[in-house]
Coordinates of C-alpha atoms and ligand atoms in Angstrom, one line a residue:
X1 CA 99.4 -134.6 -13.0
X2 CA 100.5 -132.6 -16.1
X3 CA 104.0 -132.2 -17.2
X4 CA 103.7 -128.2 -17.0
X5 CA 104.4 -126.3 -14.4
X6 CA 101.2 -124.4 -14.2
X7 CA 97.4 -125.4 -15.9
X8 CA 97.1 -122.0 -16.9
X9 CA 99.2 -118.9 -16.7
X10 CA 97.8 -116.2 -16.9
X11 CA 99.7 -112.5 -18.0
X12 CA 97.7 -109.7 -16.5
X13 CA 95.7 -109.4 -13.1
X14 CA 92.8 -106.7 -13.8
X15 CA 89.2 -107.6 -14.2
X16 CA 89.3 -109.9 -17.2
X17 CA 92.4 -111.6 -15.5
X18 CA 91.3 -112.1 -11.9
X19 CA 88.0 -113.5 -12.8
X20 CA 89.4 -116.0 -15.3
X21 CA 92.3 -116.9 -12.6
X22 CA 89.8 -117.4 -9.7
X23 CA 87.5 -119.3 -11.6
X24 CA 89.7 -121.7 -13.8
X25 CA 91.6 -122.3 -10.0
X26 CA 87.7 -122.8 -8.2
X27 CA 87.3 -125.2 -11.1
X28 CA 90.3 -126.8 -10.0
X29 CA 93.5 -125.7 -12.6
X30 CA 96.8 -124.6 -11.2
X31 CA 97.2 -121.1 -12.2
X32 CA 99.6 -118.5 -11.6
X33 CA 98.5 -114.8 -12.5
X34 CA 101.3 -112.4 -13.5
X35 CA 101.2 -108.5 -13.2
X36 CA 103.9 -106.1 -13.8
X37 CA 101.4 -103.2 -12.5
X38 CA 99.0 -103.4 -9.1
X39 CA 96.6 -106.2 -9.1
X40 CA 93.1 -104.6 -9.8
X41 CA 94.3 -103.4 -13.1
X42 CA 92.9 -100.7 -15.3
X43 CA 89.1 -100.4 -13.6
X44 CA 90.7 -100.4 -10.1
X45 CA 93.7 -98.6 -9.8
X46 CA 93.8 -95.6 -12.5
X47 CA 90.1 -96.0 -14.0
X48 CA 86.3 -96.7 -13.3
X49 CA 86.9 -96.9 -9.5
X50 CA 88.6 -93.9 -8.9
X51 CA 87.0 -91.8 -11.4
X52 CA 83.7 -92.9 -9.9
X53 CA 84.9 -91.5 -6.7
X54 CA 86.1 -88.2 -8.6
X55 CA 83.1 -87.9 -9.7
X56 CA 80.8 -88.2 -6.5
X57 CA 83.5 -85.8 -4.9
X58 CA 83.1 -83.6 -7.9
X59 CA 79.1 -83.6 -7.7
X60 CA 79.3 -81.9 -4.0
X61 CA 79.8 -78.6 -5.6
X62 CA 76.4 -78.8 -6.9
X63 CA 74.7 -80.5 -4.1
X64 CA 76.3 -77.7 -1.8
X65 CA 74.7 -75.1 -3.9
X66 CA 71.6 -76.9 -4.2
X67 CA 71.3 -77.5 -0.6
X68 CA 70.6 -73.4 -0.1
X69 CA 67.4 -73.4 -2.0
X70 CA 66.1 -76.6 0.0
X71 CA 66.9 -74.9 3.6
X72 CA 70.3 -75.2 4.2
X73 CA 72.6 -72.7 5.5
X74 CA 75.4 -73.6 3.7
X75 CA 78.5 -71.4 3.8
X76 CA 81.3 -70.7 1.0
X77 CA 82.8 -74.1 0.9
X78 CA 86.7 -75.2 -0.1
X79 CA 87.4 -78.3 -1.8
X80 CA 90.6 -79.8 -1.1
X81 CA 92.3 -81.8 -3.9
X82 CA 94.5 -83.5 -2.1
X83 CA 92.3 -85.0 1.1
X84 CA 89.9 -86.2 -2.2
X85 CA 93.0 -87.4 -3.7
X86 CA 94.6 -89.3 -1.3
X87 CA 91.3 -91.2 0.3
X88 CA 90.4 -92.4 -3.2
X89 CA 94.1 -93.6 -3.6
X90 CA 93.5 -95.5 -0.4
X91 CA 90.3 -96.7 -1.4
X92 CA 92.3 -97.9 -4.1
X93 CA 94.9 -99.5 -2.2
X94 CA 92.0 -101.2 0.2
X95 CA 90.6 -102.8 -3.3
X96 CA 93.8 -104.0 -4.8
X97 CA 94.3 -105.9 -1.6
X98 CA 91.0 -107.6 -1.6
X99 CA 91.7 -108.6 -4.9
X100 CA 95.1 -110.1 -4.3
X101 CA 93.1 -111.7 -0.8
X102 CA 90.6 -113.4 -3.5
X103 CA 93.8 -114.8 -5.5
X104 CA 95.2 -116.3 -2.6
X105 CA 91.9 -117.7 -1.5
X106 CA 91.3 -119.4 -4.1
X107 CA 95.5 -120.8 -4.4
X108 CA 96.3 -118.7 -7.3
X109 CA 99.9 -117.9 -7.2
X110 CA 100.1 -114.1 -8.1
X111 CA 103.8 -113.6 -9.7
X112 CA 104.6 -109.4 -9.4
X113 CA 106.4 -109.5 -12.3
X114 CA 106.0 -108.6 -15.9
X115 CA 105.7 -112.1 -18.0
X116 CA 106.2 -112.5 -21.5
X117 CA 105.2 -115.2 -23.9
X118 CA 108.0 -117.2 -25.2
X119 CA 106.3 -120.2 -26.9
X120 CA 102.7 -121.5 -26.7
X121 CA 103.1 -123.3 -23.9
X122 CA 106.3 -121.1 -22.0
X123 CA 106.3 -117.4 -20.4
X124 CA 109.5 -116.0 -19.0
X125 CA 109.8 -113.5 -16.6
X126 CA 111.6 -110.4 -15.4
X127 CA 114.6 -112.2 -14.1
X128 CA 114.7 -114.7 -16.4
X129 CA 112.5 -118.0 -15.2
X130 CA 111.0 -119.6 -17.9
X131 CA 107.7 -121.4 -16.5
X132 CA 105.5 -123.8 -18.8
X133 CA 101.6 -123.7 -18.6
X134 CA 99.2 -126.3 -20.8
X135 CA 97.6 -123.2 -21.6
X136 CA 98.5 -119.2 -21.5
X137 CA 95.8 -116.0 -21.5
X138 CA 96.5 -112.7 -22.0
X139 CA 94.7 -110.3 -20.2
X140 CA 97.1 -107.1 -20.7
X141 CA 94.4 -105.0 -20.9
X142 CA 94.9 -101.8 -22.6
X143 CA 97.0 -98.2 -22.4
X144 CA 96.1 -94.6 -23.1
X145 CA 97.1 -93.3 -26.5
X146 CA 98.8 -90.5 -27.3
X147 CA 99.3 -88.8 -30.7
X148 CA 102.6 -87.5 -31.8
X149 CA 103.2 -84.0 -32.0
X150 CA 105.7 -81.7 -30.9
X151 CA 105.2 -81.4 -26.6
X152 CA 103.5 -84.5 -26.6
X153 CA 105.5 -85.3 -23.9
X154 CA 104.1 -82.7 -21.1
X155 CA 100.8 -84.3 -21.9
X156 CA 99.2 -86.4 -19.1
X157 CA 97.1 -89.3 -19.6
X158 CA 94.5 -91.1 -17.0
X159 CA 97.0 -92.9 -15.7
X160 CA 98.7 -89.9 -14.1
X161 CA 95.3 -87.7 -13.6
X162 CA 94.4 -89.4 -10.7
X163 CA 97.9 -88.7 -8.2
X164 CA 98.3 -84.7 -9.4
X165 CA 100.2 -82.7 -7.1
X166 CA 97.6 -79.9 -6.9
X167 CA 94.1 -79.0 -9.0
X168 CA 95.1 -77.2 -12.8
X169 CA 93.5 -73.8 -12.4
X170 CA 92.7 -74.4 -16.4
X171 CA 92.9 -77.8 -17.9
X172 CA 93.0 -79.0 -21.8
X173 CA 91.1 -82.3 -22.6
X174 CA 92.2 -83.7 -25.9
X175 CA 89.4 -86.2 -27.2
X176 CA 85.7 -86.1 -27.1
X177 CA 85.0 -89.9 -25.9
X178 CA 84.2 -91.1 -22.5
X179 CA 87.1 -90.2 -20.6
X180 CA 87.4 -86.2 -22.0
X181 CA 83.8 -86.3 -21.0
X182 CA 83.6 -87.5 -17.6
X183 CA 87.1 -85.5 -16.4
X184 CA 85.9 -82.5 -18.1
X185 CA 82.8 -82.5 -15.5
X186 CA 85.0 -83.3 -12.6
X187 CA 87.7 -80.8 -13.0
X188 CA 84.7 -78.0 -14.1
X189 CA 82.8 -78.7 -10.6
X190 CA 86.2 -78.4 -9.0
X191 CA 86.4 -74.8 -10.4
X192 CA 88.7 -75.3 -12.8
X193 CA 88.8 -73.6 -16.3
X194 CA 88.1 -76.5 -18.5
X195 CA 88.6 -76.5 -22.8
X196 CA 87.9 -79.6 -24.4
X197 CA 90.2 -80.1 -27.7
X198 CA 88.3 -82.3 -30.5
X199 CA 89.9 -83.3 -33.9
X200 CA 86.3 -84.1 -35.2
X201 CA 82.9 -82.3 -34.7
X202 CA 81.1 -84.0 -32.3
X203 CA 81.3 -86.2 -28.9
X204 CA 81.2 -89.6 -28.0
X205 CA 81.1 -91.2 -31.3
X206 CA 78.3 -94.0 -31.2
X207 CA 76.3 -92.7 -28.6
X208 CA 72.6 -91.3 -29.7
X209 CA 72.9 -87.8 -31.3
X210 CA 69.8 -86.0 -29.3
X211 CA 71.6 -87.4 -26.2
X212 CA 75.5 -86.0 -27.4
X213 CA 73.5 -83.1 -28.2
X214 CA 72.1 -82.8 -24.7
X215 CA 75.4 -83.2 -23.1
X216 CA 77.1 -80.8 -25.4
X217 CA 74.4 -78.1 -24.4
X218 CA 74.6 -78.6 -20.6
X219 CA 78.6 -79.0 -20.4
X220 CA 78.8 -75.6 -22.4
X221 CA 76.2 -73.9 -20.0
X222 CA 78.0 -75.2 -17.0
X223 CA 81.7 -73.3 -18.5
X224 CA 82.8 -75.8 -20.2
X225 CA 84.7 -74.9 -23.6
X226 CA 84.8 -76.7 -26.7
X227 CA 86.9 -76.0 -30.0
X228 CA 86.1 -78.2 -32.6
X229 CA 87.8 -79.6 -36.0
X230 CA 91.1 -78.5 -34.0
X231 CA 94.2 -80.9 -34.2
X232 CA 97.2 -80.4 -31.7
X233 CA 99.7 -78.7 -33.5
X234 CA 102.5 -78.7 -30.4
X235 CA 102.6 -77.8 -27.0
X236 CA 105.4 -75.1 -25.6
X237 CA 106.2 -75.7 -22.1
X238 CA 106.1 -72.1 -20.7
X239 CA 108.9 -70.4 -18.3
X240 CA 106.2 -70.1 -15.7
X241 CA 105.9 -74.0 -16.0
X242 CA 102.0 -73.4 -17.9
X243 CA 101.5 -74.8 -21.4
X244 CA 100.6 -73.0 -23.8
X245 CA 98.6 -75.6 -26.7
X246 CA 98.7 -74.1 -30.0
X247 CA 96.1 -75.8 -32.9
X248 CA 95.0 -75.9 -36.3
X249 CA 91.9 -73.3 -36.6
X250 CA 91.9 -71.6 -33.4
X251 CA 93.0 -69.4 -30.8
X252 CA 96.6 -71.3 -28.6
X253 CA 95.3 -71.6 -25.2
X254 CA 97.2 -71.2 -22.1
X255 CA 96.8 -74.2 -19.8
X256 CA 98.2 -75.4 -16.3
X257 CA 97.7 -79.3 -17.6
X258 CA 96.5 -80.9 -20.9
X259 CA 95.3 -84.4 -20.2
X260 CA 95.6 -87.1 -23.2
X261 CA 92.0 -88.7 -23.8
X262 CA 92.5 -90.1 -27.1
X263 CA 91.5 -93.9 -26.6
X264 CA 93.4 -96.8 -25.4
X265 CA 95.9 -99.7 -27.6
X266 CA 96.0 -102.8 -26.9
X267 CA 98.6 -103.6 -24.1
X268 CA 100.3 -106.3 -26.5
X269 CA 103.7 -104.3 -27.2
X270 CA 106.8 -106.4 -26.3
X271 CA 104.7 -109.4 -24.8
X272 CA 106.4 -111.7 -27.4
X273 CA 102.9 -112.6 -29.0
X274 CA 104.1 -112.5 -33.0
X275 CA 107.1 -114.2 -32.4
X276 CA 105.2 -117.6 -30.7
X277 CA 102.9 -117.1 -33.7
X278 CA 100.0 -115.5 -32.1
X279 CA 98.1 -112.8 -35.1
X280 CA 97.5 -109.5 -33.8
X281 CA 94.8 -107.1 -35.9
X282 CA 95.9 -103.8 -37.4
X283 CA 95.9 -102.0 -33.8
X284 CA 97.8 -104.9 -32.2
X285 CA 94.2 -106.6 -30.8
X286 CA 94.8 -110.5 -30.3
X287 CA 92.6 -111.9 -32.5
X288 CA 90.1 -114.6 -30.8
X289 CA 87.3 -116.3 -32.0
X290 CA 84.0 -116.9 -29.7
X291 CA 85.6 -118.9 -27.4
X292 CA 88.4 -116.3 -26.8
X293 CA 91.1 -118.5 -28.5
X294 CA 93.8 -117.1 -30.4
X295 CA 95.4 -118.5 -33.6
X296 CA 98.0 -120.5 -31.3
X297 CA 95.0 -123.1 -30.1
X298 CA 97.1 -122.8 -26.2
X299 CA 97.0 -119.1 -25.9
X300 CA 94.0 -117.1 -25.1
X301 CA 93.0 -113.3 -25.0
X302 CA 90.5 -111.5 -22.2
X303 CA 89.2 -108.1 -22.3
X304 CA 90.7 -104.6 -23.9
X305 CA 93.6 -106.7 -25.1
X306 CA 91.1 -108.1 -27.8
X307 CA 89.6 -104.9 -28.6
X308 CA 86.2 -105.9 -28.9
X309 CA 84.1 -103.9 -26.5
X310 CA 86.1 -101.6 -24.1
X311 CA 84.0 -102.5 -20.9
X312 CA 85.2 -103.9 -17.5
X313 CA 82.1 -106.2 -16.8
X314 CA 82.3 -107.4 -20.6
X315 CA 86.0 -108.3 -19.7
X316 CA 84.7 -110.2 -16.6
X317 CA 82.4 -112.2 -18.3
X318 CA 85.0 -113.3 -21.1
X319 CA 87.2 -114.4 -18.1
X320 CA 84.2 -116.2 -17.2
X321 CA 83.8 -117.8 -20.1
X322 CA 87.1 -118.7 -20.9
X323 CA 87.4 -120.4 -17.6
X324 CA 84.1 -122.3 -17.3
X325 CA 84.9 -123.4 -21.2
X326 CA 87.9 -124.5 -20.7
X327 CA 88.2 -125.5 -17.2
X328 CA 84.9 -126.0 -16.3
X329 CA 83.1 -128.1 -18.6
X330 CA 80.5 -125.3 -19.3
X331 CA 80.9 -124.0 -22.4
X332 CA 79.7 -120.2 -22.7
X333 CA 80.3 -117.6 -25.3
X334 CA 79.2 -114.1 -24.4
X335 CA 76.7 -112.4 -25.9
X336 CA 77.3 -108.8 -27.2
X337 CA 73.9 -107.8 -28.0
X338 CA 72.6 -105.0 -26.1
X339 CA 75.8 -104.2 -23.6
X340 CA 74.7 -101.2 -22.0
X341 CA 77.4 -98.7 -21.0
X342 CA 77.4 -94.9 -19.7
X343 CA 79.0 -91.9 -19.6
X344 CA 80.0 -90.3 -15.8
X345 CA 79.7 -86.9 -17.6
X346 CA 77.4 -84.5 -15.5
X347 CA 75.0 -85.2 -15.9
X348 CA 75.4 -88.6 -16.7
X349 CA 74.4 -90.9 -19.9
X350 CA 73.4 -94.3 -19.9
X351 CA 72.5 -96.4 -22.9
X352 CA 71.5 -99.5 -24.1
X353 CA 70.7 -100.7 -27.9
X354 CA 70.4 -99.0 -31.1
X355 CA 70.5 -95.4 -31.4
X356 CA 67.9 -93.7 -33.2
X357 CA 70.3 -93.4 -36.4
X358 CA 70.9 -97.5 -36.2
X359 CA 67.7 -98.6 -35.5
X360 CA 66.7 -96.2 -39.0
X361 CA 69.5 -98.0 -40.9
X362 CA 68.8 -101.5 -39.7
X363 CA 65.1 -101.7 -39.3
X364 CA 63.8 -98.7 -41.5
X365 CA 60.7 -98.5 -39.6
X366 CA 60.8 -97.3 -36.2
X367 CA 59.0 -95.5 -33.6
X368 CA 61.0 -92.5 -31.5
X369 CA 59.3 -91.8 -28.2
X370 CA 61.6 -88.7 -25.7
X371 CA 60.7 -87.5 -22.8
X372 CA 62.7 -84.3 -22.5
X373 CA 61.5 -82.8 -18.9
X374 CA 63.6 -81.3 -15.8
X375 CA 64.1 -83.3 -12.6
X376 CA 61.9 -82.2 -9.6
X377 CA 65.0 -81.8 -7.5
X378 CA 66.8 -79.1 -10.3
X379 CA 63.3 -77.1 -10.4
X380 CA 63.0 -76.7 -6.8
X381 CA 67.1 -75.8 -6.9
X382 CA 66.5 -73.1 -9.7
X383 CA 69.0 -75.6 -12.0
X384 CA 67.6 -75.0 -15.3
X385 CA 69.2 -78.1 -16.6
X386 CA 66.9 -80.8 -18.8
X387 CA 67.0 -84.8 -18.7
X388 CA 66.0 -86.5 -21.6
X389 CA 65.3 -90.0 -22.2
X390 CA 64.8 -91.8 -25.5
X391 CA 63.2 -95.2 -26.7
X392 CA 63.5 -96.7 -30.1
X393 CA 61.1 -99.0 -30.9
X394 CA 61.0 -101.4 -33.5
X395 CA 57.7 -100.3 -35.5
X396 CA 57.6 -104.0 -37.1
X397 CA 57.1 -105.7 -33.9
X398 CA 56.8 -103.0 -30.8
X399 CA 60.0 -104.2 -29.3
X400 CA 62.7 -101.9 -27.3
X401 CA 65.3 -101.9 -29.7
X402 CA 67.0 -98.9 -27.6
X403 CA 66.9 -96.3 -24.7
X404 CA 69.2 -93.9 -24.2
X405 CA 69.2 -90.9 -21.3
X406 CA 71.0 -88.4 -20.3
X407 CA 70.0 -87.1 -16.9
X408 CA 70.7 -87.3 -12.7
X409 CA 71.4 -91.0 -12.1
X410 CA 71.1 -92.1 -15.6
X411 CA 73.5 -95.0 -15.4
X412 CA 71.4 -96.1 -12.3
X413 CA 68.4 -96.3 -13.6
X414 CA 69.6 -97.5 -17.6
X415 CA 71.0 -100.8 -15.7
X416 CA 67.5 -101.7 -14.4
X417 CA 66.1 -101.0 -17.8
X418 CA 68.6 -102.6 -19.7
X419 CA 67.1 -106.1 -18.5
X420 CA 64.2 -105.1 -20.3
X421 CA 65.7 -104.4 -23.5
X422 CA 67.9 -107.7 -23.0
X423 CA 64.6 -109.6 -22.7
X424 CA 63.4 -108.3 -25.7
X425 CA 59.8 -106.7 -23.8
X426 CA 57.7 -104.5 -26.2
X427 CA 56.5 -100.6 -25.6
X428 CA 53.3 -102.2 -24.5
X429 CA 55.2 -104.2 -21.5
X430 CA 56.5 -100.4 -20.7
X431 CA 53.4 -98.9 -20.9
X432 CA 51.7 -102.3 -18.7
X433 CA 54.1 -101.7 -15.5
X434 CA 52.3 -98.4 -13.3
X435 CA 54.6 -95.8 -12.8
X436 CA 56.6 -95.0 -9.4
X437 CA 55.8 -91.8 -8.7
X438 CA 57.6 -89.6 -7.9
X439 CA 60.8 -90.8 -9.8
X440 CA 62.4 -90.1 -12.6
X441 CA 62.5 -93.4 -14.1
X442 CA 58.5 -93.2 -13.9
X443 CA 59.2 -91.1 -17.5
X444 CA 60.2 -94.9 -18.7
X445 CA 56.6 -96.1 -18.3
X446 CA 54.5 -93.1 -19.3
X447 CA 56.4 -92.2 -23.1
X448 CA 53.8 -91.1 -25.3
Ligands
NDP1 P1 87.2 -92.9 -26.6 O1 87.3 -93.9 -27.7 O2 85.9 -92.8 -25.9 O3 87.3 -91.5 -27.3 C1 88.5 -91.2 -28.0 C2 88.4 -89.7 -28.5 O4 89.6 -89.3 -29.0 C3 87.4 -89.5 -29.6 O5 86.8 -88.3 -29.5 C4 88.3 -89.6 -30.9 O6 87.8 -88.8 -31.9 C5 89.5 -89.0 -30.4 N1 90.7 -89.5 -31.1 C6 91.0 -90.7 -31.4 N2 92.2 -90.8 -32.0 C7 92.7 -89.5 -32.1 C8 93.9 -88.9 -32.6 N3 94.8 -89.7 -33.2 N4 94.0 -87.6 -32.5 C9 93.1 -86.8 -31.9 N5 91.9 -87.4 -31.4 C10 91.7 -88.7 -31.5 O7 88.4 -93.0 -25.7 P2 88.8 -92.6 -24.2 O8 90.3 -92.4 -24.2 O9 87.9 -91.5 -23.8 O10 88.5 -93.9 -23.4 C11 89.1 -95.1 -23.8 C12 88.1 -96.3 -23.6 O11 88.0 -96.6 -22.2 C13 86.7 -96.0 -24.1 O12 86.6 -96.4 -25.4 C14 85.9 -96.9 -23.2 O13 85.7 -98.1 -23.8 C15 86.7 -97.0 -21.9 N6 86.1 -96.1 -20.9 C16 84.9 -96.4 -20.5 C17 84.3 -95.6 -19.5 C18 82.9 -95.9 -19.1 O14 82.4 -97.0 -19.3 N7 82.2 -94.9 -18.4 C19 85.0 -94.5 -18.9 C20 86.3 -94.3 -19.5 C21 86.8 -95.1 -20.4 P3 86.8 -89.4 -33.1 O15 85.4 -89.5 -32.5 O16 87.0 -88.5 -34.2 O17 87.4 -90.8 -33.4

């Protein structure tokens, strides 16, 4: 029996958290799991969860019209915000008890508390108990950004997006990344007047260009409005209660909400880090090394806290890791290459590898095969809206080195092709497997 109160203790109960937590206590540590928030964290209660939900709910408005061409009799339909709004917050609330039901299954003590660090083996909390734990991890996770500027303050973020009162007749999105994206198609399908605000000149920086392209086109066809190379100047809270957003190089625009999509920080403000003599990068990341291990050799760092990749299952399996090192005997580092990730934009994007652009820079010669065709169901529905789907291939060796689509059920069908790419298989293993027909992942097998 160790000295300590606690094997480990571990400061922040979302994905990254709860998997290290259940699996360093299933290896057989004492742990206690503090979170000052809702257990669940980020990707359960104010991100991919919900948002998913939002964006299922949002794709009705399609599907409703679509239904018409395919026989339906389908009449002018209403959406209501809030029945969508409060069934995914009880989705929400069902999750984040199955979560805290896994904790106590597995004799995790879950402390609802904020916890900071106070030395590399202490953490204090709220009211003032100091506990001592052989080793700590942070797994803060991270928090929306918001730039300064005057009005900054009637901004929302998407921590409040998801529990609005009533649907913005005409919404502002600040950022072009993932989250301006995937809100900008939910709140257009809902009907509302939506103008995204970029500081730069394109979208989702790092994604393949024909694909950002793509998305551009269709979000712009569907009513969507973008200003480019236009930084917030301030925001004037009107006497009506509307904002009006006035920026560099264009037009103000009147709005009924401007939601905040300019990345996340790492969650590390105030958690006493520094002063127990853990380094922090330039964005106040913990800095780890492969085994998720800080400069203080007792205190770790999980997930968006470290600001490596910004993924919930890339999270989970450095709580894995960590806890199957450490506690487990096991040790595992986790592999980066080929992560794949998508956008739940409408359509949607999914991606794996290089890009087109990377693959150039890194291999020089490569081989670009698209196939840039519209889904059965959109032609039948009159939807004159194109998929595209895009394999690099390293010219050198005929391996995948990269696909990337834009297109209904993308993400589903990128995940499934992402093992591929993860095994390394060749355009000639592609063009081996016989297509399933009709689908739309057939195009995978049959790029000429
Ligand atoms: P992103 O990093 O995706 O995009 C941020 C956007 O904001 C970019 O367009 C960026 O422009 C712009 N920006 C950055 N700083 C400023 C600034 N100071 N002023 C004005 N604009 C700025 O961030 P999100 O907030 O959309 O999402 C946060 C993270 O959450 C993502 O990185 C992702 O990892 C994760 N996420 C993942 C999802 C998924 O997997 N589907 C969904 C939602 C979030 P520029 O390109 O010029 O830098």
């Amino acid at each position: 029996m160790s000295d300590f109160d606690y094997d480990l203790f571990v400061i922040g109960a979302g994905s990254g958290g709860v998997r290290a937590s259940r699996v360093a206590a299933s290896h057989g540590a004492r742990v206690a799991v503090a979170e000052e928030h809702r257990v669940g964290g980020t990707c359960v209660i104010r991100g991919c969860v919900p948002k998913k939900l939002l964006v299922y709910g949002a794709h009705f408005a399609e599907d409703l019209k679509d239904a018409r061409h395919f026989g339906w009799d389908v009449p002018d339909c209403h959406f209501d915000w809030q029945r969508l709004r409060d069934n995914v917050l009880s989705e929400v609330t069902r999750l984040e008890g199955l979560y805290g039901q896994t904790l106590d299954n597995h004799k995790v003590t879950v402390l609802k508390t904020r916890a900071t660090v106070v030395g590399p083996q202490k953490v204090r909390l709220a009211d003032g108990t100091e506990l001592t734990a052989e080793r700590i991890l942070v797994a803060t996770g991270g928090w929306p950004f918001v730039p300064e500027f005057p009005g900054s303050e009637h901004a929302i973020t998407s921590n409040e997006v998801f529990h609005l009162d009533s649907l913005p007749k005409r919404v502002v999105i600040a950022g072009g990344g993932y989250i301006a994206n995937e809100f900008a198609g939910i709140f257009n399908e809902f009907g509302s007047k939506v103008t995204i605000v970029n500081r730069g000149d394109a979208i989702l920086r790092g994604y393949d260009e024909q694909i950002r392209d793509r998305l551009l086109q269709i979000s712009m066809t569907k009513g969507i409005e973008f200003r480019f190379n236009a930084p917030f100047k301030s925001i004037e809270k009107q006497d009506d209660g509307s904002l009006m957003v006035h920026l560099e190089n264009c037009d103000p625009i009147a709005a009924d909400a401007l939601l905040v999509a300019t990345g996340r920080v790492p969650n590390t403000k105030g958690l006493g880090l520094e002063a127990a003599g853990v380094e922090l990068d330039k964005d106040g990341a913990v800095k780890v090394d492969d085994n998720n291990q800080s400069s203080v050799p007792s205190i770790y760092a999980v997930g968006d806290v470290t600001n490596r990749i910004q993924l919930t299952p890339v999270a989970i399996r450095e709580g894995q890791a960590f806890a199957d090192s450490v506690f487990g005997g096991k040790p595992t580092t986790v592999d980066y290459a080929n992560v794949p990730s998508a956008v739940f934009s409408h359509p949607p994007i999914g991606a794996v590898g290089m890009t087109e652009a990377e693959a150039r820079n890194k291999l020089g010669a490569v081989r670009i095969y698209t196939s840039d065709f519209r889904a059965m169901k959109n032609v039948l529905a009159g939807r004159n809206e194109r998929a595209l789907y895009k394999m690099v291939v390293n010219a050198a060796t005929d391996q995948v080195v990269g696909l990337h689509m834009i297109g209904p059920d993308a993400p589903e069908i990128l995940q499934a092709a992402a093992v591929a790419v993860k095994a390394g298989l060749t355009k000639a293993d592609f063009d081996a497997t016989i297509a399933l027909h009709p689908s739309m992942a057939e195009e995978l097998v049959l790029l000429k």
